[in-house]
mmCIF file with all atom_site columns, C-alpha atoms and ligand atoms in Angstrom:
data_model
loop_
_atom_site.group_PDB
_atom_site.id
_atom_site.type_symbol
_atom_site.label_atom_id
_atom_site.label_alt_id
_atom_site.label_comp_id
_atom_site.label_asym_id
_atom_site.label_entity_id
_atom_site.label_seq_id
_atom_site.pdbx_PDB_ins_code
_atom_site.Cartn_x
_atom_site.Cartn_y
_atom_site.Cartn_z
_atom_site.occupancy
_atom_site.B_iso_or_equiv
_atom_site.pdbx_formal_charge
_atom_site.auth_seq_id
_atom_site.auth_comp_id
_atom_site.auth_asym_id
_atom_site.auth_atom_id
_atom_site.pdbx_PDB_model_num
ATOM   1   C CA . MET B 1 1   ? 27.365 -4.269  -17.936 1.00 0.00 ? 183 MET B CA 1
ATOM   2   C CA . LEU B 1 2   ? 25.587 -4.607  -21.431 1.00 0.00 ? 184 LEU B CA 1
ATOM   3   C CA . ARG B 1 3   ? 26.214 -8.140  -22.425 1.00 0.00 ? 185 ARG B CA 1
ATOM   4   C CA . ILE B 1 4   ? 25.408 -8.089  -26.350 1.00 0.00 ? 186 ILE B CA 1
ATOM   5   C CA . THR B 1 5   ? 25.366 -11.128 -28.600 1.00 0.00 ? 187 THR B CA 1
ATOM   6   C CA . VAL B 1 6   ? 25.716 -10.042 -32.288 1.00 0.00 ? 188 VAL B CA 1
ATOM   7   C CA . CYS B 1 7   ? 24.228 -12.244 -34.874 1.00 0.00 ? 189 CYS B CA 1
ATOM   8   C CA . VAL B 1 8   ? 25.670 -12.234 -38.196 1.00 0.00 ? 190 VAL B CA 1
ATOM   9   C CA . SER B 1 9   ? 25.683 -13.805 -41.891 1.00 0.00 ? 191 SER B CA 1
ATOM   10  C CA . GLY B 1 10  ? 28.367 -12.446 -43.846 1.00 0.00 ? 192 GLY B CA 1
ATOM   11  C CA . GLY B 1 11  ? 31.423 -10.102 -43.923 1.00 0.00 ? 193 GLY B CA 1
ATOM   12  C CA . GLY B 1 12  ? 31.029 -8.374  -40.665 1.00 0.00 ? 194 GLY B CA 1
ATOM   13  C CA . THR B 1 13  ? 31.650 -5.238  -41.284 1.00 0.00 ? 195 THR B CA 1
ATOM   14  C CA . ASN B 1 14  ? 29.036 -3.777  -38.943 1.00 0.00 ? 196 ASN B CA 1
ATOM   15  C CA . LEU B 1 15  ? 30.589 -6.466  -36.124 1.00 0.00 ? 197 LEU B CA 1
ATOM   16  C CA . GLN B 1 16  ? 33.677 -4.966  -37.160 1.00 0.00 ? 198 GLN B CA 1
ATOM   17  C CA . ALA B 1 17  ? 32.269 -1.416  -35.908 1.00 0.00 ? 199 ALA B CA 1
ATOM   18  C CA . ILE B 1 18  ? 30.994 -2.453  -32.966 1.00 0.00 ? 200 ILE B CA 1
ATOM   19  C CA . ILE B 1 19  ? 34.304 -4.269  -32.084 1.00 0.00 ? 201 ILE B CA 1
ATOM   20  C CA . ASP B 1 20  ? 36.844 -0.887  -33.032 1.00 0.00 ? 202 ASP B CA 1
ATOM   21  C CA . GLN B 1 21  ? 34.449 1.319   -30.878 1.00 0.00 ? 203 GLN B CA 1
ATOM   22  C CA . LEU B 1 22  ? 34.517 -1.183  -28.129 1.00 0.00 ? 204 LEU B CA 1
ATOM   23  C CA . GLN B 1 23  ? 38.601 -1.467  -27.996 1.00 0.00 ? 205 GLN B CA 1
ATOM   24  C CA . ALA B 1 24  ? 38.684 2.568   -28.929 1.00 0.00 ? 206 ALA B CA 1
ATOM   25  C CA . GLY B 1 25  ? 37.019 2.669   -24.927 1.00 0.00 ? 207 GLY B CA 1
ATOM   26  C CA . ARG B 1 26  ? 33.933 4.356   -27.084 1.00 0.00 ? 208 ARG B CA 1
ATOM   27  C CA . LEU B 1 27  ? 31.529 1.554   -25.426 1.00 0.00 ? 209 LEU B CA 1
ATOM   28  C CA . PRO B 1 28  ? 31.631 1.892   -21.868 1.00 0.00 ? 210 PRO B CA 1
ATOM   29  C CA . GLY B 1 29  ? 29.662 -0.638  -20.274 1.00 0.00 ? 211 GLY B CA 1
ATOM   30  C CA . VAL B 1 30  ? 29.489 -2.948  -22.967 1.00 0.00 ? 212 VAL B CA 1
ATOM   31  C CA . GLU B 1 31  ? 30.933 -6.091  -23.719 1.00 0.00 ? 213 GLU B CA 1
ATOM   32  C CA . ILE B 1 32  ? 29.912 -8.825  -26.821 1.00 0.00 ? 214 ILE B CA 1
ATOM   33  C CA . ALA B 1 33  ? 29.220 -12.150 -25.060 1.00 0.00 ? 215 ALA B CA 1
ATOM   34  C CA . ALA B 1 34  ? 28.949 -13.860 -28.098 1.00 0.00 ? 216 ALA B CA 1
ATOM   35  C CA . VAL B 1 35  ? 28.930 -13.928 -32.016 1.00 0.00 ? 217 VAL B CA 1
ATOM   36  C CA . ILE B 1 36  ? 26.470 -16.241 -33.554 1.00 0.00 ? 218 ILE B CA 1
ATOM   37  C CA . SER B 1 37  ? 26.372 -17.082 -37.364 1.00 0.00 ? 219 SER B CA 1
ATOM   38  C CA . ASN B 1 38  ? 23.989 -19.382 -39.401 1.00 0.00 ? 220 ASN B CA 1
ATOM   39  C CA . ASN B 1 39  ? 26.911 -19.571 -41.677 1.00 0.00 ? 221 ASN B CA 1
ATOM   40  C CA . ARG B 1 40  ? 29.647 -21.622 -40.767 1.00 0.00 ? 222 ARG B CA 1
ATOM   41  C CA . GLY B 1 41  ? 32.230 -19.876 -43.558 1.00 0.00 ? 223 GLY B CA 1
ATOM   42  C CA . ALA B 1 42  ? 31.124 -16.106 -42.830 1.00 0.00 ? 224 ALA B CA 1
ATOM   43  C CA . TYR B 1 43  ? 34.426 -14.130 -42.236 1.00 0.00 ? 225 TYR B CA 1
ATOM   44  C CA . ALA B 1 44  ? 32.054 -11.992 -39.579 1.00 0.00 ? 226 ALA B CA 1
ATOM   45  C CA . LEU B 1 45  ? 33.381 -15.158 -37.625 1.00 0.00 ? 227 LEU B CA 1
ATOM   46  C CA . GLU B 1 46  ? 37.027 -14.836 -38.624 1.00 0.00 ? 228 GLU B CA 1
ATOM   47  C CA . ARG B 1 47  ? 36.472 -11.214 -37.009 1.00 0.00 ? 229 ARG B CA 1
ATOM   48  C CA . ALA B 1 48  ? 35.208 -12.477 -33.825 1.00 0.00 ? 230 ALA B CA 1
ATOM   49  C CA . ALA B 1 49  ? 37.983 -14.855 -33.516 1.00 0.00 ? 231 ALA B CA 1
ATOM   50  C CA . ALA B 1 50  ? 40.636 -11.987 -34.290 1.00 0.00 ? 232 ALA B CA 1
ATOM   51  C CA . ALA B 1 51  ? 39.312 -10.004 -31.498 1.00 0.00 ? 233 ALA B CA 1
ATOM   52  C CA . GLY B 1 52  ? 39.273 -12.942 -29.122 1.00 0.00 ? 234 GLY B CA 1
ATOM   53  C CA . ILE B 1 53  ? 35.268 -13.427 -29.017 1.00 0.00 ? 235 ILE B CA 1
ATOM   54  C CA . THR B 1 54  ? 33.460 -16.748 -28.996 1.00 0.00 ? 236 THR B CA 1
ATOM   55  C CA . GLY B 1 55  ? 32.101 -17.716 -32.810 1.00 0.00 ? 237 GLY B CA 1
ATOM   56  C CA . ILE B 1 56  ? 28.980 -19.808 -32.624 1.00 0.00 ? 238 ILE B CA 1
ATOM   57  C CA . CYS B 1 57  ? 27.683 -21.535 -35.688 1.00 0.00 ? 239 CYS B CA 1
ATOM   58  C CA . CYS B 1 58  ? 23.454 -22.099 -35.379 1.00 0.00 ? 240 CYS B CA 1
ATOM   59  C CA . SER B 1 59  ? 22.581 -23.241 -39.088 1.00 0.00 ? 241 SER B CA 1
ATOM   60  C CA . PRO B 1 60  ? 19.357 -24.664 -40.061 1.00 0.00 ? 242 PRO B CA 1
ATOM   61  C CA . LYS B 1 61  ? 21.119 -26.712 -42.046 1.00 0.00 ? 243 LYS B CA 1
ATOM   62  C CA . ASP B 1 62  ? 22.297 -28.788 -39.024 1.00 0.00 ? 244 ASP B CA 1
ATOM   63  C CA . TYR B 1 63  ? 18.628 -29.344 -38.109 1.00 0.00 ? 245 TYR B CA 1
ATOM   64  C CA . ALA B 1 64  ? 15.710 -31.713 -39.170 1.00 0.00 ? 246 ALA B CA 1
ATOM   65  C CA . SER B 1 65  ? 12.854 -28.911 -39.362 1.00 0.00 ? 247 SER B CA 1
ATOM   66  C CA . ARG B 1 66  ? 13.010 -25.226 -38.842 1.00 0.00 ? 248 ARG B CA 1
ATOM   67  C CA . GLU B 1 67  ? 11.048 -25.505 -35.717 1.00 0.00 ? 249 GLU B CA 1
ATOM   68  C CA . ALA B 1 68  ? 14.048 -27.345 -34.256 1.00 0.00 ? 250 ALA B CA 1
ATOM   69  C CA . PHE B 1 69  ? 16.448 -24.816 -35.353 1.00 0.00 ? 251 PHE B CA 1
ATOM   70  C CA . ASN B 1 70  ? 14.584 -22.097 -34.083 1.00 0.00 ? 252 ASN B CA 1
ATOM   71  C CA . ASP B 1 71  ? 14.576 -23.511 -30.570 1.00 0.00 ? 253 ASP B CA 1
ATOM   72  C CA . ALA B 1 72  ? 18.129 -24.182 -30.986 1.00 0.00 ? 254 ALA B CA 1
ATOM   73  C CA . LEU B 1 73  ? 18.775 -20.493 -31.966 1.00 0.00 ? 255 LEU B CA 1
ATOM   74  C CA . LEU B 1 74  ? 16.955 -19.414 -28.950 1.00 0.00 ? 256 LEU B CA 1
ATOM   75  C CA . GLN B 1 75  ? 18.699 -22.018 -26.932 1.00 0.00 ? 257 GLN B CA 1
ATOM   76  C CA . GLN B 1 76  ? 22.166 -20.716 -28.036 1.00 0.00 ? 258 GLN B CA 1
ATOM   77  C CA . LEU B 1 77  ? 21.068 -16.970 -27.409 1.00 0.00 ? 259 LEU B CA 1
ATOM   78  C CA . GLN B 1 78  ? 20.190 -17.944 -24.004 1.00 0.00 ? 260 GLN B CA 1
ATOM   79  C CA . GLU B 1 79  ? 23.109 -19.707 -23.075 1.00 0.00 ? 261 GLU B CA 1
ATOM   80  C CA . THR B 1 80  ? 25.265 -17.041 -24.215 1.00 0.00 ? 262 THR B CA 1
ATOM   81  C CA . GLY B 1 81  ? 23.289 -14.742 -21.294 1.00 0.00 ? 263 GLY B CA 1
ATOM   82  C CA . CYS B 1 82  ? 23.141 -11.748 -22.897 1.00 0.00 ? 264 CYS B CA 1
ATOM   83  C CA . ASP B 1 83  ? 21.134 -8.573  -22.268 1.00 0.00 ? 265 ASP B CA 1
ATOM   84  C CA . LEU B 1 84  ? 20.779 -7.215  -26.134 1.00 0.00 ? 266 LEU B CA 1
ATOM   85  C CA . VAL B 1 85  ? 20.452 -9.104  -29.304 1.00 0.00 ? 267 VAL B CA 1
ATOM   86  C CA . VAL B 1 86  ? 21.968 -7.294  -31.925 1.00 0.00 ? 268 VAL B CA 1
ATOM   87  C CA . LEU B 1 87  ? 21.286 -8.409  -36.056 1.00 0.00 ? 269 LEU B CA 1
ATOM   88  C CA . ALA B 1 88  ? 24.274 -7.373  -37.661 1.00 0.00 ? 270 ALA B CA 1
ATOM   89  C CA . GLY B 1 89  ? 23.225 -8.346  -41.436 1.00 0.00 ? 271 GLY B CA 1
ATOM   90  C CA . PHE B 1 90  ? 21.759 -11.832 -40.218 1.00 0.00 ? 272 PHE B CA 1
ATOM   91  C CA . LEU B 1 91  ? 19.493 -12.999 -42.837 1.00 0.00 ? 273 LEU B CA 1
ATOM   92  C CA . VAL B 1 92  ? 17.508 -15.267 -40.992 1.00 0.00 ? 274 VAL B CA 1
ATOM   93  C CA . ALA B 1 93  ? 13.818 -14.241 -39.917 1.00 0.00 ? 275 ALA B CA 1
ATOM   94  C CA . ILE B 1 94  ? 13.540 -13.968 -36.050 1.00 0.00 ? 276 ILE B CA 1
ATOM   95  C CA . PRO B 1 95  ? 11.835 -16.875 -34.763 1.00 0.00 ? 277 PRO B CA 1
ATOM   96  C CA . PRO B 1 96  ? 8.282  -15.749 -32.825 1.00 0.00 ? 278 PRO B CA 1
ATOM   97  C CA . GLN B 1 97  ? 9.975  -17.283 -29.655 1.00 0.00 ? 279 GLN B CA 1
ATOM   98  C CA . VAL B 1 98  ? 12.805 -15.250 -29.936 1.00 0.00 ? 280 VAL B CA 1
ATOM   99  C CA . VAL B 1 99  ? 11.307 -12.091 -30.065 1.00 0.00 ? 281 VAL B CA 1
ATOM   100 C CA . ALA B 1 100 ? 8.973  -13.183 -27.188 1.00 0.00 ? 282 ALA B CA 1
ATOM   101 C CA . ALA B 1 101 ? 11.797 -14.007 -25.158 1.00 0.00 ? 283 ALA B CA 1
ATOM   102 C CA . TYR B 1 102 ? 13.694 -10.930 -25.977 1.00 0.00 ? 284 TYR B CA 1
ATOM   103 C CA . PRO B 1 103 ? 11.085 -8.188  -25.881 1.00 0.00 ? 285 PRO B CA 1
ATOM   104 C CA . GLY B 1 104 ? 12.464 -4.669  -26.800 1.00 0.00 ? 286 GLY B CA 1
ATOM   105 C CA . ARG B 1 105 ? 16.176 -6.377  -26.522 1.00 0.00 ? 287 ARG B CA 1
ATOM   106 C CA . ILE B 1 106 ? 16.439 -6.942  -30.315 1.00 0.00 ? 288 ILE B CA 1
ATOM   107 C CA . ILE B 1 107 ? 17.966 -4.658  -32.198 1.00 0.00 ? 289 ILE B CA 1
ATOM   108 C CA . ASN B 1 108 ? 18.680 -4.532  -35.967 1.00 0.00 ? 290 ASN B CA 1
ATOM   109 C CA . ILE B 1 109 ? 20.706 -2.554  -38.425 1.00 0.00 ? 291 ILE B CA 1
ATOM   110 C CA . HIS B 1 110 ? 18.702 -2.010  -41.792 1.00 0.00 ? 292 HIS B CA 1
ATOM   111 C CA . PRO B 1 111 ? 20.096 0.027   -44.967 1.00 0.00 ? 293 PRO B CA 1
ATOM   112 C CA . ALA B 1 112 ? 17.645 1.818   -45.838 1.00 0.00 ? 294 ALA B CA 1
ATOM   113 C CA . LEU B 1 113 ? 15.268 4.756   -44.204 1.00 0.00 ? 295 LEU B CA 1
ATOM   114 C CA . ILE B 1 114 ? 12.675 3.112   -42.962 1.00 0.00 ? 296 ILE B CA 1
ATOM   115 C CA . PRO B 1 115 ? 9.668  2.913   -44.264 1.00 0.00 ? 297 PRO B CA 1
ATOM   116 C CA . SER B 1 116 ? 11.587 2.551   -47.279 1.00 0.00 ? 298 SER B CA 1
ATOM   117 C CA . PHE B 1 117 ? 12.785 -0.690  -49.381 1.00 0.00 ? 299 PHE B CA 1
ATOM   118 C CA . CYS B 1 118 ? 12.042 -2.571  -46.386 1.00 0.00 ? 300 CYS B CA 1
ATOM   119 C CA . GLY B 1 119 ? 10.082 -5.600  -45.814 1.00 0.00 ? 301 GLY B CA 1
ATOM   120 C CA . LYS B 1 120 ? 9.742  -9.131  -47.644 1.00 0.00 ? 302 LYS B CA 1
ATOM   121 C CA . GLY B 1 121 ? 12.502 -9.178  -50.356 1.00 0.00 ? 303 GLY B CA 1
ATOM   122 C CA . TYR B 1 122 ? 14.832 -6.223  -49.336 1.00 0.00 ? 304 TYR B CA 1
ATOM   123 C CA . TYR B 1 123 ? 18.029 -7.615  -48.126 1.00 0.00 ? 305 TYR B CA 1
ATOM   124 C CA . GLY B 1 124 ? 21.473 -7.010  -48.982 1.00 0.00 ? 306 GLY B CA 1
ATOM   125 C CA . LEU B 1 125 ? 22.434 -5.344  -52.504 1.00 0.00 ? 307 LEU B CA 1
ATOM   126 C CA . LYS B 1 126 ? 18.475 -5.730  -53.071 1.00 0.00 ? 308 LYS B CA 1
ATOM   127 C CA . VAL B 1 127 ? 17.546 -2.624  -50.754 1.00 0.00 ? 309 VAL B CA 1
ATOM   128 C CA . HIS B 1 128 ? 19.954 -0.670  -52.824 1.00 0.00 ? 310 HIS B CA 1
ATOM   129 C CA . GLU B 1 129 ? 18.643 -2.079  -56.155 1.00 0.00 ? 311 GLU B CA 1
ATOM   130 C CA . GLY B 1 130 ? 15.555 -0.719  -55.229 1.00 0.00 ? 312 GLY B CA 1
ATOM   131 C CA . ALA B 1 131 ? 16.341 2.571   -54.386 1.00 0.00 ? 313 ALA B CA 1
ATOM   132 C CA . LEU B 1 132 ? 18.364 3.176   -57.147 1.00 0.00 ? 314 LEU B CA 1
ATOM   133 C CA . ALA B 1 133 ? 15.583 1.667   -59.620 1.00 0.00 ? 315 ALA B CA 1
ATOM   134 C CA . ARG B 1 134 ? 13.106 4.244   -57.558 1.00 0.00 ? 316 ARG B CA 1
ATOM   135 C CA . GLY B 1 135 ? 15.500 6.872   -58.217 1.00 0.00 ? 317 GLY B CA 1
ATOM   136 C CA . VAL B 1 136 ? 16.038 8.132   -54.573 1.00 0.00 ? 318 VAL B CA 1
ATOM   137 C CA . LYS B 1 137 ? 18.051 11.434  -54.408 1.00 0.00 ? 319 LYS B CA 1
ATOM   138 C CA . VAL B 1 138 ? 18.552 10.200  -50.644 1.00 0.00 ? 320 VAL B CA 1
ATOM   139 C CA . THR B 1 139 ? 18.874 6.791   -49.036 1.00 0.00 ? 321 THR B CA 1
ATOM   140 C CA . GLY B 1 140 ? 20.536 5.912   -45.478 1.00 0.00 ? 322 GLY B CA 1
ATOM   141 C CA . ALA B 1 141 ? 20.215 3.635   -42.622 1.00 0.00 ? 323 ALA B CA 1
ATOM   142 C CA . THR B 1 142 ? 17.496 2.431   -39.914 1.00 0.00 ? 324 THR B CA 1
ATOM   143 C CA . VAL B 1 143 ? 18.501 0.847   -36.336 1.00 0.00 ? 325 VAL B CA 1
ATOM   144 C CA . HIS B 1 144 ? 15.400 -0.258  -35.009 1.00 0.00 ? 326 HIS B CA 1
ATOM   145 C CA . PHE B 1 145 ? 14.104 -2.610  -32.367 1.00 0.00 ? 327 PHE B CA 1
ATOM   146 C CA . VAL B 1 146 ? 12.921 -6.139  -33.463 1.00 0.00 ? 328 VAL B CA 1
ATOM   147 C CA . ASP B 1 147 ? 9.075  -7.275  -32.984 1.00 0.00 ? 329 ASP B CA 1
ATOM   148 C CA . GLU B 1 148 ? 6.970  -10.109 -34.965 1.00 0.00 ? 330 GLU B CA 1
ATOM   149 C CA . GLY B 1 149 ? 7.108  -7.784  -38.300 1.00 0.00 ? 331 GLY B CA 1
ATOM   150 C CA . LEU B 1 150 ? 9.641  -7.606  -40.671 1.00 0.00 ? 332 LEU B CA 1
ATOM   151 C CA . ASP B 1 151 ? 11.568 -4.404  -40.371 1.00 0.00 ? 333 ASP B CA 1
ATOM   152 C CA . SER B 1 152 ? 8.587  -3.021  -37.955 1.00 0.00 ? 334 SER B CA 1
ATOM   153 C CA . GLY B 1 153 ? 9.938  -2.231  -34.656 1.00 0.00 ? 335 GLY B CA 1
ATOM   154 C CA . PRO B 1 154 ? 10.572 1.044   -33.217 1.00 0.00 ? 336 PRO B CA 1
ATOM   155 C CA . ILE B 1 155 ? 12.866 3.092   -34.898 1.00 0.00 ? 337 ILE B CA 1
ATOM   156 C CA . ILE B 1 156 ? 15.865 4.100   -32.721 1.00 0.00 ? 338 ILE B CA 1
ATOM   157 C CA . LEU B 1 157 ? 18.193 6.090   -35.229 1.00 0.00 ? 339 LEU B CA 1
ATOM   158 C CA . GLN B 1 158 ? 18.138 7.062   -38.902 1.00 0.00 ? 340 GLN B CA 1
ATOM   159 C CA . LYS B 1 159 ? 20.811 8.449   -41.047 1.00 0.00 ? 341 LYS B CA 1
ATOM   160 C CA . ALA B 1 160 ? 20.718 9.870   -44.566 1.00 0.00 ? 342 ALA B CA 1
ATOM   161 C CA . VAL B 1 161 ? 23.069 9.094   -47.194 1.00 0.00 ? 343 VAL B CA 1
ATOM   162 C CA . GLU B 1 162 ? 22.962 10.738  -50.569 1.00 0.00 ? 344 GLU B CA 1
ATOM   163 C CA . VAL B 1 163 ? 22.456 9.086   -54.192 1.00 0.00 ? 345 VAL B CA 1
ATOM   164 C CA . ARG B 1 164 ? 24.688 10.229  -56.795 1.00 0.00 ? 346 ARG B CA 1
ATOM   165 C CA . ASP B 1 165 ? 24.634 9.978   -59.880 1.00 0.00 ? 347 ASP B CA 1
ATOM   166 C CA . GLY B 1 166 ? 26.170 6.756   -61.836 1.00 0.00 ? 348 GLY B CA 1
ATOM   167 C CA . ASP B 1 167 ? 25.907 5.210   -58.352 1.00 0.00 ? 349 ASP B CA 1
ATOM   168 C CA . THR B 1 168 ? 26.066 1.487   -58.787 1.00 0.00 ? 350 THR B CA 1
ATOM   169 C CA . PRO B 1 169 ? 24.386 -0.738  -55.894 1.00 0.00 ? 351 PRO B CA 1
ATOM   170 C CA . GLU B 1 170 ? 27.727 -1.701  -54.666 1.00 0.00 ? 352 GLU B CA 1
ATOM   171 C CA . VAL B 1 171 ? 28.709 1.745   -54.782 1.00 0.00 ? 353 VAL B CA 1
ATOM   172 C CA . LEU B 1 172 ? 25.651 3.080   -53.098 1.00 0.00 ? 354 LEU B CA 1
ATOM   173 C CA . GLN B 1 173 ? 25.831 -0.012  -50.130 1.00 0.00 ? 355 GLN B CA 1
ATOM   174 C CA . ARG B 1 174 ? 29.671 0.707   -49.555 1.00 0.00 ? 356 ARG B CA 1
ATOM   175 C CA . ARG B 1 175 ? 28.968 4.646   -48.993 1.00 0.00 ? 357 ARG B CA 1
ATOM   176 C CA . VAL B 1 176 ? 25.938 3.949   -46.825 1.00 0.00 ? 358 VAL B CA 1
ATOM   177 C CA . MET B 1 177 ? 27.947 1.493   -44.777 1.00 0.00 ? 359 MET B CA 1
ATOM   178 C CA . GLU B 1 178 ? 30.510 4.338   -44.443 1.00 0.00 ? 360 GLU B CA 1
ATOM   179 C CA . GLN B 1 179 ? 28.701 7.492   -43.642 1.00 0.00 ? 361 GLN B CA 1
ATOM   180 C CA . ALA B 1 180 ? 25.316 5.345   -41.840 1.00 0.00 ? 362 ALA B CA 1
ATOM   181 C CA . GLU B 1 181 ? 25.290 2.042   -40.798 1.00 0.00 ? 363 GLU B CA 1
ATOM   182 C CA . TRP B 1 182 ? 29.099 1.576   -39.225 1.00 0.00 ? 364 TRP B CA 1
ATOM   183 C CA . ILE B 1 183 ? 28.242 4.882   -37.400 1.00 0.00 ? 365 ILE B CA 1
ATOM   184 C CA . LEU B 1 184 ? 24.340 4.310   -36.103 1.00 0.00 ? 366 LEU B CA 1
ATOM   185 C CA . LEU B 1 185 ? 24.921 0.621   -34.961 1.00 0.00 ? 367 LEU B CA 1
ATOM   186 C CA . PRO B 1 186 ? 27.587 1.541   -32.315 1.00 0.00 ? 368 PRO B CA 1
ATOM   187 C CA . GLU B 1 187 ? 25.584 4.495   -31.675 1.00 0.00 ? 369 GLU B CA 1
ATOM   188 C CA . ALA B 1 188 ? 22.153 2.803   -30.451 1.00 0.00 ? 370 ALA B CA 1
ATOM   189 C CA . ILE B 1 189 ? 24.527 0.241   -28.603 1.00 0.00 ? 371 ILE B CA 1
ATOM   190 C CA . ARG B 1 190 ? 25.672 2.803   -26.595 1.00 0.00 ? 372 ARG B CA 1
ATOM   191 C CA . LEU B 1 191 ? 22.452 4.592   -26.080 1.00 0.00 ? 373 LEU B CA 1
ATOM   192 C CA . ILE B 1 192 ? 20.745 1.137   -24.697 1.00 0.00 ? 374 ILE B CA 1
ATOM   193 C CA . ALA B 1 193 ? 23.619 0.729   -22.662 1.00 0.00 ? 375 ALA B CA 1
ATOM   194 C CA . GLN B 1 194 ? 23.020 4.081   -20.807 1.00 0.00 ? 376 GLN B CA 1
ATOM   195 C CA . ASN B 1 195 ? 19.567 3.264   -20.538 1.00 0.00 ? 377 ASN B CA 1
ATOM   196 C CA . ARG B 1 196 ? 18.788 6.361   -22.964 1.00 0.00 ? 378 ARG B CA 1
ATOM   197 C CA . VAL B 1 197 ? 16.252 4.206   -25.244 1.00 0.00 ? 379 VAL B CA 1
ATOM   198 C CA . VAL B 1 198 ? 12.561 4.642   -24.527 1.00 0.00 ? 380 VAL B CA 1
ATOM   199 C CA . ILE B 1 199 ? 9.853  2.844   -26.438 1.00 0.00 ? 381 ILE B CA 1
ATOM   200 C CA . GLU B 1 200 ? 6.769  4.358   -26.611 1.00 0.00 ? 382 GLU B CA 1
ATOM   201 C CA . GLY B 1 201 ? 4.043  2.419   -28.867 1.00 0.00 ? 383 GLY B CA 1
ATOM   202 C CA . ARG B 1 202 ? 5.726  2.261   -32.045 1.00 0.00 ? 384 ARG B CA 1
ATOM   203 C CA . THR B 1 203 ? 8.147  4.829   -31.806 1.00 0.00 ? 385 THR B CA 1
ATOM   204 C CA . THR B 1 204 ? 11.205 5.379   -29.292 1.00 0.00 ? 386 THR B CA 1
ATOM   205 C CA . ARG B 1 205 ? 12.370 8.583   -27.547 1.00 0.00 ? 387 ARG B CA 1
ATOM   206 C CA . ILE B 1 206 ? 16.387 9.240   -26.912 1.00 0.00 ? 388 ILE B CA 1
ATOM   207 C CA . LEU B 1 207 ? 16.587 10.748  -23.219 1.00 0.00 ? 389 LEU B CA 1
ATOM   208 C CA . PRO B 1 208 ? 19.783 13.239  -22.709 1.00 0.00 ? 390 PRO B CA 1
ATOM   209 C CA . GLU B 1 209 ? 22.770 12.128  -21.614 1.00 0.00 ? 391 GLU B CA 1
ATOM   210 C CA . SER B 1 210 ? 22.987 12.293  -17.809 1.00 0.00 ? 392 SER B CA 1
ATOM   211 C CA . GLY B 1 211 ? 24.556 15.538  -16.658 1.00 0.00 ? 393 GLY B CA 1
ATOM   212 C CA . SER B 1 212 ? 24.104 17.105  -20.108 1.00 0.00 ? 394 SER B CA 1
ATOM   213 C CA . GLY B 1 213 ? 22.163 19.777  -18.091 1.00 0.00 ? 395 GLY B CA 1
ATOM   214 C CA . GLU B 1 214 ? 19.582 19.284  -20.887 1.00 0.00 ? 396 GLU B CA 1
ATOM   215 C CA . GLY B 1 215 ? 16.151 18.336  -19.929 1.00 0.00 ? 397 GLY B CA 1
ATOM   216 C CA . ALA B 1 216 ? 17.582 19.406  -16.235 1.00 0.00 ? 398 ALA B CA 1
ATOM   217 C CA . ASP B 1 217 ? 15.229 21.447  -13.485 1.00 0.00 ? 399 ASP B CA 1
ATOM   218 C CA . ALA B 1 218 ? 16.091 25.284  -14.058 1.00 0.00 ? 400 ALA B CA 1
ATOM   219 C CA . GLU B 1 219 ? 15.859 26.160  -10.512 1.00 0.00 ? 401 GLU B CA 1
HETATM 220 C C1 . LIG I 2 .   ? 24.513 -4.499  -44.265 1.00 0.00 ? 196 LIG I C1 1
HETATM 221 O O1 . LIG I 2 .   ? 24.349 -3.815  -45.105 1.00 0.00 ? 196 LIG I O1 1
HETATM 222 C C2 . LIG I 2 .   ? 23.072 -4.709  -43.161 1.00 0.00 ? 196 LIG I C2 1
HETATM 223 O O2 . LIG I 2 .   ? 22.559 -3.100  -43.387 1.00 0.00 ? 196 LIG I O2 1
HETATM 224 C C3 . LIG I 2 .   ? 22.357 -5.254  -43.973 1.00 0.00 ? 196 LIG I C3 1
HETATM 225 O O3 . LIG I 2 .   ? 23.747 -6.268  -44.208 1.00 0.00 ? 196 LIG I O3 1
HETATM 226 C C4 . LIG I 2 .   ? 24.497 -6.020  -44.331 1.00 0.00 ? 196 LIG I C4 1
HETATM 227 C C5 . LIG I 2 .   ? 25.689 -6.673  -43.362 1.00 0.00 ? 196 LIG I C5 1
HETATM 228 O O4 . LIG I 2 .   ? 26.642 -6.290  -44.125 1.00 0.00 ? 196 LIG I O4 1
HETATM 229 N N1 . LIG I 2 .   ? 21.615 -5.592  -42.997 1.00 0.00 ? 196 LIG I N1 1
HETATM 230 P P1 . LIG I 2 .   ? 28.116 -6.565  -43.109 1.00 0.00 ? 196 LIG I P1 1
HETATM 231 O O5 . LIG I 2 .   ? 28.180 -8.401  -42.810 1.00 0.00 ? 196 LIG I O5 1
HETATM 232 O O6 . LIG I 2 .   ? 28.298 -5.908  -41.806 1.00 0.00 ? 196 LIG I O6 1
HETATM 233 O O7 . LIG I 2 .   ? 29.503 -6.444  -43.365 1.00 0.00 ? 196 LIG I O7 1
#
């Protein structure tokens, strides 16, 4: 069983996509250990409660220093007993001690085709504002492993989404969510649960489904 802890800050539509896939039986071997939010008012926590999942608030505001918060976040994660940390709209820089404790075991969804519109300052609507300001005709979403850098870890999955004339950041954000994010994030979790994602340096290789015949000995 792959136990995942999902970290959220806001609306939690990506969390919902995972819950929906789980409830539909399309994520065999996966269970959500807990949902952690840095924001007590996050609607994502209500989604967790509605699905009967433990919700935990771990806010920097409740700690005297950033370091104390970072330690607390690591402790909370460890207490959930998870194998994989899933960042689903978590607007907190992941502290080095957390990355070190979960090497190759933290994934993030980013609403652009990395390495475009990623890194410092590119979060939430700002990503889509950047894409529209640059006039790209195609954007999308990326699921990647988290390393010490910002949006710099090995890419697992990407999906392109077209930009249309007249798009606003909000309209584009919604299309990227519907056509890419809500599909890719559960899919990445499914692949990891099936042990099909191999990290090779800065890249990943996706192994074929066992029994699919692909890659099987032709003898
Ligand atoms: C998504 O666009 C995600 O890619 C980004 O933050 C947003 C979170 O949305 N990192 P939600 O909370 O899952 O609705």
